[in-house]
PDB file of C-alpha atoms in Angstrom:
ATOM      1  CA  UNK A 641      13.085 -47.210  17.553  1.00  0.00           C
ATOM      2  CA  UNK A 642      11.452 -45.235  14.789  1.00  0.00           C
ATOM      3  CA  UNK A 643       8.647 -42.393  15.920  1.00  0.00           C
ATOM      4  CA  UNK A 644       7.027 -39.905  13.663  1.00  0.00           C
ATOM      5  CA  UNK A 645       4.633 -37.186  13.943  1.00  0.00           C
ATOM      6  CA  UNK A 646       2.693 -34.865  11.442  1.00  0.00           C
ATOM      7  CA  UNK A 647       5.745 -34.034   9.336  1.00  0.00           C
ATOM      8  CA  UNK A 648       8.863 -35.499  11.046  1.00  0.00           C
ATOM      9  CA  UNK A 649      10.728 -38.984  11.383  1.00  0.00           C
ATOM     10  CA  UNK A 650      12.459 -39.346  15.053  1.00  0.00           C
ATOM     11  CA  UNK A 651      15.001 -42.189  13.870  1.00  0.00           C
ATOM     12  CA  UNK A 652      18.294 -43.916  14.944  1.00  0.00           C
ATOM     13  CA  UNK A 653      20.878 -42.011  14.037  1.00  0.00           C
ATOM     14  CA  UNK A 654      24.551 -43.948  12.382  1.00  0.00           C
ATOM     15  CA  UNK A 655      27.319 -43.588  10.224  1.00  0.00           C
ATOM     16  CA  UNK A 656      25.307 -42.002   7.520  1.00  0.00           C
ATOM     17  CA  UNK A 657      24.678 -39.381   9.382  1.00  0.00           C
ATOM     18  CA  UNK A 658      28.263 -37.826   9.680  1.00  0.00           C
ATOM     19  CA  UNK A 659      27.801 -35.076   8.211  1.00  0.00           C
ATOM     20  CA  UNK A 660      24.550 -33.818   9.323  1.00  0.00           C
ATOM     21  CA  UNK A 661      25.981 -34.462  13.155  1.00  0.00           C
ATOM     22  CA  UNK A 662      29.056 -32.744  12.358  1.00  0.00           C
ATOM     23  CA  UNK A 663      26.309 -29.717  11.061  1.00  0.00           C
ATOM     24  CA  UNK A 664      24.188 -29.828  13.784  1.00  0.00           C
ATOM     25  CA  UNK A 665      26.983 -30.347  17.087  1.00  0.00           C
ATOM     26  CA  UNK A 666      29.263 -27.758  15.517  1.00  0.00           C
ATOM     27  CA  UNK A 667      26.525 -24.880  14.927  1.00  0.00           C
ATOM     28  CA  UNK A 668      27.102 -21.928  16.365  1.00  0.00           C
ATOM     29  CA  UNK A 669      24.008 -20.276  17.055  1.00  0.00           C
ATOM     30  CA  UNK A 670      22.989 -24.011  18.989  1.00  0.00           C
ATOM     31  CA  UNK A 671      26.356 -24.050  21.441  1.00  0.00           C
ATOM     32  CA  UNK A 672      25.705 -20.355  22.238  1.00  0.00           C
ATOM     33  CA  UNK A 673      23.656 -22.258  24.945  1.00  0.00           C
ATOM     34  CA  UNK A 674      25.403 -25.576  25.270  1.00  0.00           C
ATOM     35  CA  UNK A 675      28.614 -26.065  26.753  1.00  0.00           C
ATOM     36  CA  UNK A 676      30.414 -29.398  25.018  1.00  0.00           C
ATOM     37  CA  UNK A 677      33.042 -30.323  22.602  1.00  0.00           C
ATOM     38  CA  UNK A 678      31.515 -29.585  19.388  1.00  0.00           C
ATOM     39  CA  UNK A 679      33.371 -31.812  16.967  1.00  0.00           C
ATOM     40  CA  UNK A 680      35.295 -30.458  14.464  1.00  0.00           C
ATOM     41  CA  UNK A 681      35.924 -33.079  11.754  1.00  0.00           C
ATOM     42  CA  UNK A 682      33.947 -35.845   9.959  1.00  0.00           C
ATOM     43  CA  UNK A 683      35.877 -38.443  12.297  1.00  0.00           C
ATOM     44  CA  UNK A 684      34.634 -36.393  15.465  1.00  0.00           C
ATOM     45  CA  UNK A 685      31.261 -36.862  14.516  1.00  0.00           C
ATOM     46  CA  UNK A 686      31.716 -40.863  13.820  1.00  0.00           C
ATOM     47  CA  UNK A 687      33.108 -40.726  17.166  1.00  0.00           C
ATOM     48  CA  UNK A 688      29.561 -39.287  18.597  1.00  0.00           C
ATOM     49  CA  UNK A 689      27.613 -41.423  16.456  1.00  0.00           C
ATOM     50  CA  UNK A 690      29.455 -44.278  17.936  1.00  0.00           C
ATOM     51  CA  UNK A 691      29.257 -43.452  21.612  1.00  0.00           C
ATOM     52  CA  UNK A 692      25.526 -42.796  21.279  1.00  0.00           C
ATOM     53  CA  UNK A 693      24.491 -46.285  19.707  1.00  0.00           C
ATOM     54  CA  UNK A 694      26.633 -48.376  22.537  1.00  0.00           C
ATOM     55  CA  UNK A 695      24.978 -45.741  24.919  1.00  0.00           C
ATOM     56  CA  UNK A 696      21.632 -47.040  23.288  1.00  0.00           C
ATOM     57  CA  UNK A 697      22.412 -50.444  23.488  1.00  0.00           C
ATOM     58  CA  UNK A 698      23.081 -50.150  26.940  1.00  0.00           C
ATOM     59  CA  UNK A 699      20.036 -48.406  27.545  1.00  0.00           C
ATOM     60  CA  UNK A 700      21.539 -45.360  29.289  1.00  0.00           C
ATOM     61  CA  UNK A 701      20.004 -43.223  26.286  1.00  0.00           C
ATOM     62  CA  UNK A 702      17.281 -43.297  23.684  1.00  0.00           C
ATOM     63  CA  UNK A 703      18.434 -41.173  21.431  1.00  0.00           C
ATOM     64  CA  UNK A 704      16.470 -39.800  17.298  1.00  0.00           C
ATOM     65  CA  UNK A 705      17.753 -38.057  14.705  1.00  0.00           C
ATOM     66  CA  UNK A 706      14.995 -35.810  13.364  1.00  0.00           C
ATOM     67  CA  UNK A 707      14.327 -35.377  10.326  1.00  0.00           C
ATOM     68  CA  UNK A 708      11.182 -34.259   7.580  1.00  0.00           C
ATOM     69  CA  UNK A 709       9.251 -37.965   6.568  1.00  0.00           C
ATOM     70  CA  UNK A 710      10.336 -37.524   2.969  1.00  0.00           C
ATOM     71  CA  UNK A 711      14.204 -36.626   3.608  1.00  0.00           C
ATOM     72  CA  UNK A 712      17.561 -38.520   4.829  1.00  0.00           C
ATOM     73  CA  UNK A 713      18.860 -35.522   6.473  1.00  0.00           C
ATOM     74  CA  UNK A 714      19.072 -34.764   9.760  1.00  0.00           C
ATOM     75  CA  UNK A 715      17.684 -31.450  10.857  1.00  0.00           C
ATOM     76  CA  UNK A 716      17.859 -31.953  14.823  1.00  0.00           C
ATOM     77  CA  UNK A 717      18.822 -34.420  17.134  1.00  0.00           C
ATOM     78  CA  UNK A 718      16.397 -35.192  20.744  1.00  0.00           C
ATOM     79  CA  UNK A 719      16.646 -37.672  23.259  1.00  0.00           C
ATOM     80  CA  UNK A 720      15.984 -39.049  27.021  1.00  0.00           C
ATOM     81  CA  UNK A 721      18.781 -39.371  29.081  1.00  0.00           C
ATOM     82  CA  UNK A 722      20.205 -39.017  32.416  1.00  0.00           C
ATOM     83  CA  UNK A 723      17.991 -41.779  33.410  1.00  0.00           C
ATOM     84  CA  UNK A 724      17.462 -41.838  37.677  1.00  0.00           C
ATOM     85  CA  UNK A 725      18.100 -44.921  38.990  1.00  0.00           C
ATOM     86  CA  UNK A 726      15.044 -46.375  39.259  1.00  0.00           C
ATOM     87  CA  UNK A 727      14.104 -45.730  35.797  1.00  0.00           C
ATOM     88  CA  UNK A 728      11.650 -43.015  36.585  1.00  0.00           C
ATOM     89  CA  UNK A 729      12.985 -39.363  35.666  1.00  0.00           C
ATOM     90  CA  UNK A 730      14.731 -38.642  32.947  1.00  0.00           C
ATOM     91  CA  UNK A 731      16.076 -35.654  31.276  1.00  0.00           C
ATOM     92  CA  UNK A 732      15.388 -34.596  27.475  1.00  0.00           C
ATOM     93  CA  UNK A 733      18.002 -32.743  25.292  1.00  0.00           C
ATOM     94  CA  UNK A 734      16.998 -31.119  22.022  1.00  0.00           C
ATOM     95  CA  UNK A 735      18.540 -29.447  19.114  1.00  0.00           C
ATOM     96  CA  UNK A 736      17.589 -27.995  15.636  1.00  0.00           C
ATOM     97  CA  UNK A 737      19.134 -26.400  13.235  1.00  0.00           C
ATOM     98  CA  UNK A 738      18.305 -22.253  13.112  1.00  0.00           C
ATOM     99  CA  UNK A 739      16.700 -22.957   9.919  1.00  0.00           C
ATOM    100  CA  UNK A 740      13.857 -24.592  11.181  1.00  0.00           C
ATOM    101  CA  UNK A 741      13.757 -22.274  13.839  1.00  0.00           C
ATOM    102  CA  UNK A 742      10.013 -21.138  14.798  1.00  0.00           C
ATOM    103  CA  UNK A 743       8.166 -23.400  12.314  1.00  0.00           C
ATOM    104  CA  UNK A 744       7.115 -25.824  15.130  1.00  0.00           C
ATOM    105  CA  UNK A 745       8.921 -28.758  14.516  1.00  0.00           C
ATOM    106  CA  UNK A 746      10.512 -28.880  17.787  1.00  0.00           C
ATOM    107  CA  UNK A 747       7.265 -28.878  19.291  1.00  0.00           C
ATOM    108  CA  UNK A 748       6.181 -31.706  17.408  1.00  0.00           C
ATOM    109  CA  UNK A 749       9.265 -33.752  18.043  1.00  0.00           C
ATOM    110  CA  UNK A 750       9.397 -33.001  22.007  1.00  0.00           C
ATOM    111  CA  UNK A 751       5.714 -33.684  21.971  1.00  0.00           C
ATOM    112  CA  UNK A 752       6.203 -37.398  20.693  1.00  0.00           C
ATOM    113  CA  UNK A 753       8.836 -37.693  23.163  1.00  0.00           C
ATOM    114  CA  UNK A 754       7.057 -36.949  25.986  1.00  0.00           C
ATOM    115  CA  UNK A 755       4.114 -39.154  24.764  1.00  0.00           C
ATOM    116  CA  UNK A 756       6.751 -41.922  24.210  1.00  0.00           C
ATOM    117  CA  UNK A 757       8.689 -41.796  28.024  1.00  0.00           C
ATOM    118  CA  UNK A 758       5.452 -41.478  29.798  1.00  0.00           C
ATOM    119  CA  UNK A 759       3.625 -44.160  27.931  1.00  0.00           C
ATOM    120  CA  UNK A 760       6.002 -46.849  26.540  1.00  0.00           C
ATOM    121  CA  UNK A 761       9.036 -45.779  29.186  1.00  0.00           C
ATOM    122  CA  UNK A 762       6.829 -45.761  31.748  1.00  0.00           C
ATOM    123  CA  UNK A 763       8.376 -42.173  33.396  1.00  0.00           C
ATOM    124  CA  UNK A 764       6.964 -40.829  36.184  1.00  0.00           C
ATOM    125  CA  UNK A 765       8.764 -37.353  35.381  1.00  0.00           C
ATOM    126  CA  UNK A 766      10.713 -35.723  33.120  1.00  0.00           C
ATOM    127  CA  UNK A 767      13.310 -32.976  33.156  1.00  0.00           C
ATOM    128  CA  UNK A 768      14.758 -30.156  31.351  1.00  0.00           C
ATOM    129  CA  UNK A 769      18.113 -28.436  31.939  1.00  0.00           C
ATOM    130  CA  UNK A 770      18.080 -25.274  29.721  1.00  0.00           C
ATOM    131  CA  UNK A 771      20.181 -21.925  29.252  1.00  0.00           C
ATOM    132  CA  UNK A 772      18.567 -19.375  31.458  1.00  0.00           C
ATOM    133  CA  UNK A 773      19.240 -16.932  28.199  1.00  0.00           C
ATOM    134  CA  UNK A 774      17.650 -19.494  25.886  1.00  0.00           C
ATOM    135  CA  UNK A 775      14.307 -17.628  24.850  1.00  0.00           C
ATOM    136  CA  UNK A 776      13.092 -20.199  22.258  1.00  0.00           C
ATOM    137  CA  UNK A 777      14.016 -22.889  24.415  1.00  0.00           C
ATOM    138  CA  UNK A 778      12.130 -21.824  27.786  1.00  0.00           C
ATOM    139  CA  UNK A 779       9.145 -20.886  24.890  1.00  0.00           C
ATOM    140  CA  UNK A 780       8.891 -24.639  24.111  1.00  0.00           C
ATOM    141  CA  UNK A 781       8.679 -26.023  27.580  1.00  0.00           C
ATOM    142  CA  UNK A 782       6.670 -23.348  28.920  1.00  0.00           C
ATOM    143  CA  UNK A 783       4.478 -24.815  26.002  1.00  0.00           C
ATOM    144  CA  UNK A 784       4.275 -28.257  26.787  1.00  0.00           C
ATOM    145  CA  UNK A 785       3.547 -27.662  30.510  1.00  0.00           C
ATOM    146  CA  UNK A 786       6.941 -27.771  32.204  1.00  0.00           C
ATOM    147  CA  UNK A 787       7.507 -25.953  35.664  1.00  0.00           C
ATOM    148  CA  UNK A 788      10.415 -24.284  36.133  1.00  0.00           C
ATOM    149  CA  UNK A 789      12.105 -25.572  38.941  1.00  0.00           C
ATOM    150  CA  UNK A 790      12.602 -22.377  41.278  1.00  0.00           C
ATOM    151  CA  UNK A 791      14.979 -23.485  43.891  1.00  0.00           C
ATOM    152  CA  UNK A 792      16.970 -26.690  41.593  1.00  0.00           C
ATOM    153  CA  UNK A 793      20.170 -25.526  40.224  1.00  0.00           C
ATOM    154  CA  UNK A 794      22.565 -26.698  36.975  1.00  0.00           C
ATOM    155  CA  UNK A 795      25.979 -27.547  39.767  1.00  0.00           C
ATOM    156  CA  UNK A 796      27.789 -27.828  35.921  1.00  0.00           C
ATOM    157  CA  UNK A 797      26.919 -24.369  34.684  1.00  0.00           C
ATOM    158  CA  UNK A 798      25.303 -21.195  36.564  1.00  0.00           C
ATOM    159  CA  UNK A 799      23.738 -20.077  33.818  1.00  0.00           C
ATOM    160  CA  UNK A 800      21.188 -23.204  33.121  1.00  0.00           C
ATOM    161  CA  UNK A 801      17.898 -23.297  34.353  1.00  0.00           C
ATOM    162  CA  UNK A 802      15.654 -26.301  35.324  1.00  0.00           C
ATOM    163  CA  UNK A 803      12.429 -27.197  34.159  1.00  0.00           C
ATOM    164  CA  UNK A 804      10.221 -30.665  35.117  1.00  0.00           C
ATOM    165  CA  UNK A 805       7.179 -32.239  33.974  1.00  0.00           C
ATOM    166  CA  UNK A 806       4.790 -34.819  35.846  1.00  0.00           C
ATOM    167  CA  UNK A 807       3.097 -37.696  33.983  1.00  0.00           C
ATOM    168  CA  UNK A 808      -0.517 -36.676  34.242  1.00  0.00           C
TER     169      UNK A 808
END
């Protein structure tokens, strides 16, 4: 399930993509925030790869590899997850590399995610678990209308915050 915006391709990710997930999951300046076994070899990152397309076929995640239109490479990684049981409310991860840090390409990914979950999904709400620390992060929800969610709390790790967004 293909999606693109302005500049980007939101695209399956598989086993070409090794080495950019192995880039991308291992980066330091990303798992400042995250807490999760970054992989550490090529066959680490197969591993991922692999765990995320049976995840996809069984529907428990929709997960894209971003990337600019006119390039292979992976540059991020987003997806819905954490799906509620009635198929409602779901959560969205993110990543990007720091080099494309503050050129807005998050905000053009997220933004065709959200459009895609509340439209073809069919999600009533969707969620965002971020590092309390995480300035960029809290920048980009804040931007596309989440709340923070004052009294919900991360039981996994302290220092994560909770944001939400309603379908209009």
């Amino acid at each position: 399930m293909k999606l693109e915006t302005e500049r980007l391709a939101l695209k399956e990710i598989n086993e070409a993509h090794i080495e950019d997930i192995l880039r991308i999951r291992s980066n330091e300046v990303i798992n400042q925030y995250v807490k999760r076994n970054s992989p550490k070899t090529n066959y680490d990152a197969l591993e991922f790869i692999l765990h995320i397309k049976r995840k996809t076929q069984h529907k428990e995640i929709v997960f894209w590899g971003i990337s600019y239109k006119d390039r292979s490479n992976l540059i991020g990684t987003i997806c819905l997850w954490n799906f509620s049981e009635d198929r409602k409310t779901a959560e969205v991860g993110y990543e990007l590399l720091p080099d494309y840090h503050r050129k807005g390409l998050m905000s053009e990914a997220l933004h065709s995610v959200l459009e895609h979950g509340f439209n073809q999904l069919q999600l009533q709400k969707i969620v965002a678990v971020t590092n309390k620390f995480n300035e960029n992060s809290k920048m980009l929800l804040l931007k596309h209308n989440f709340v923070l969610e004052e009294g919900e709390k991360d039981e996994h790790n302290p220092d994560n915050i909770i944001f939400s967004l309603n379908k209009d």
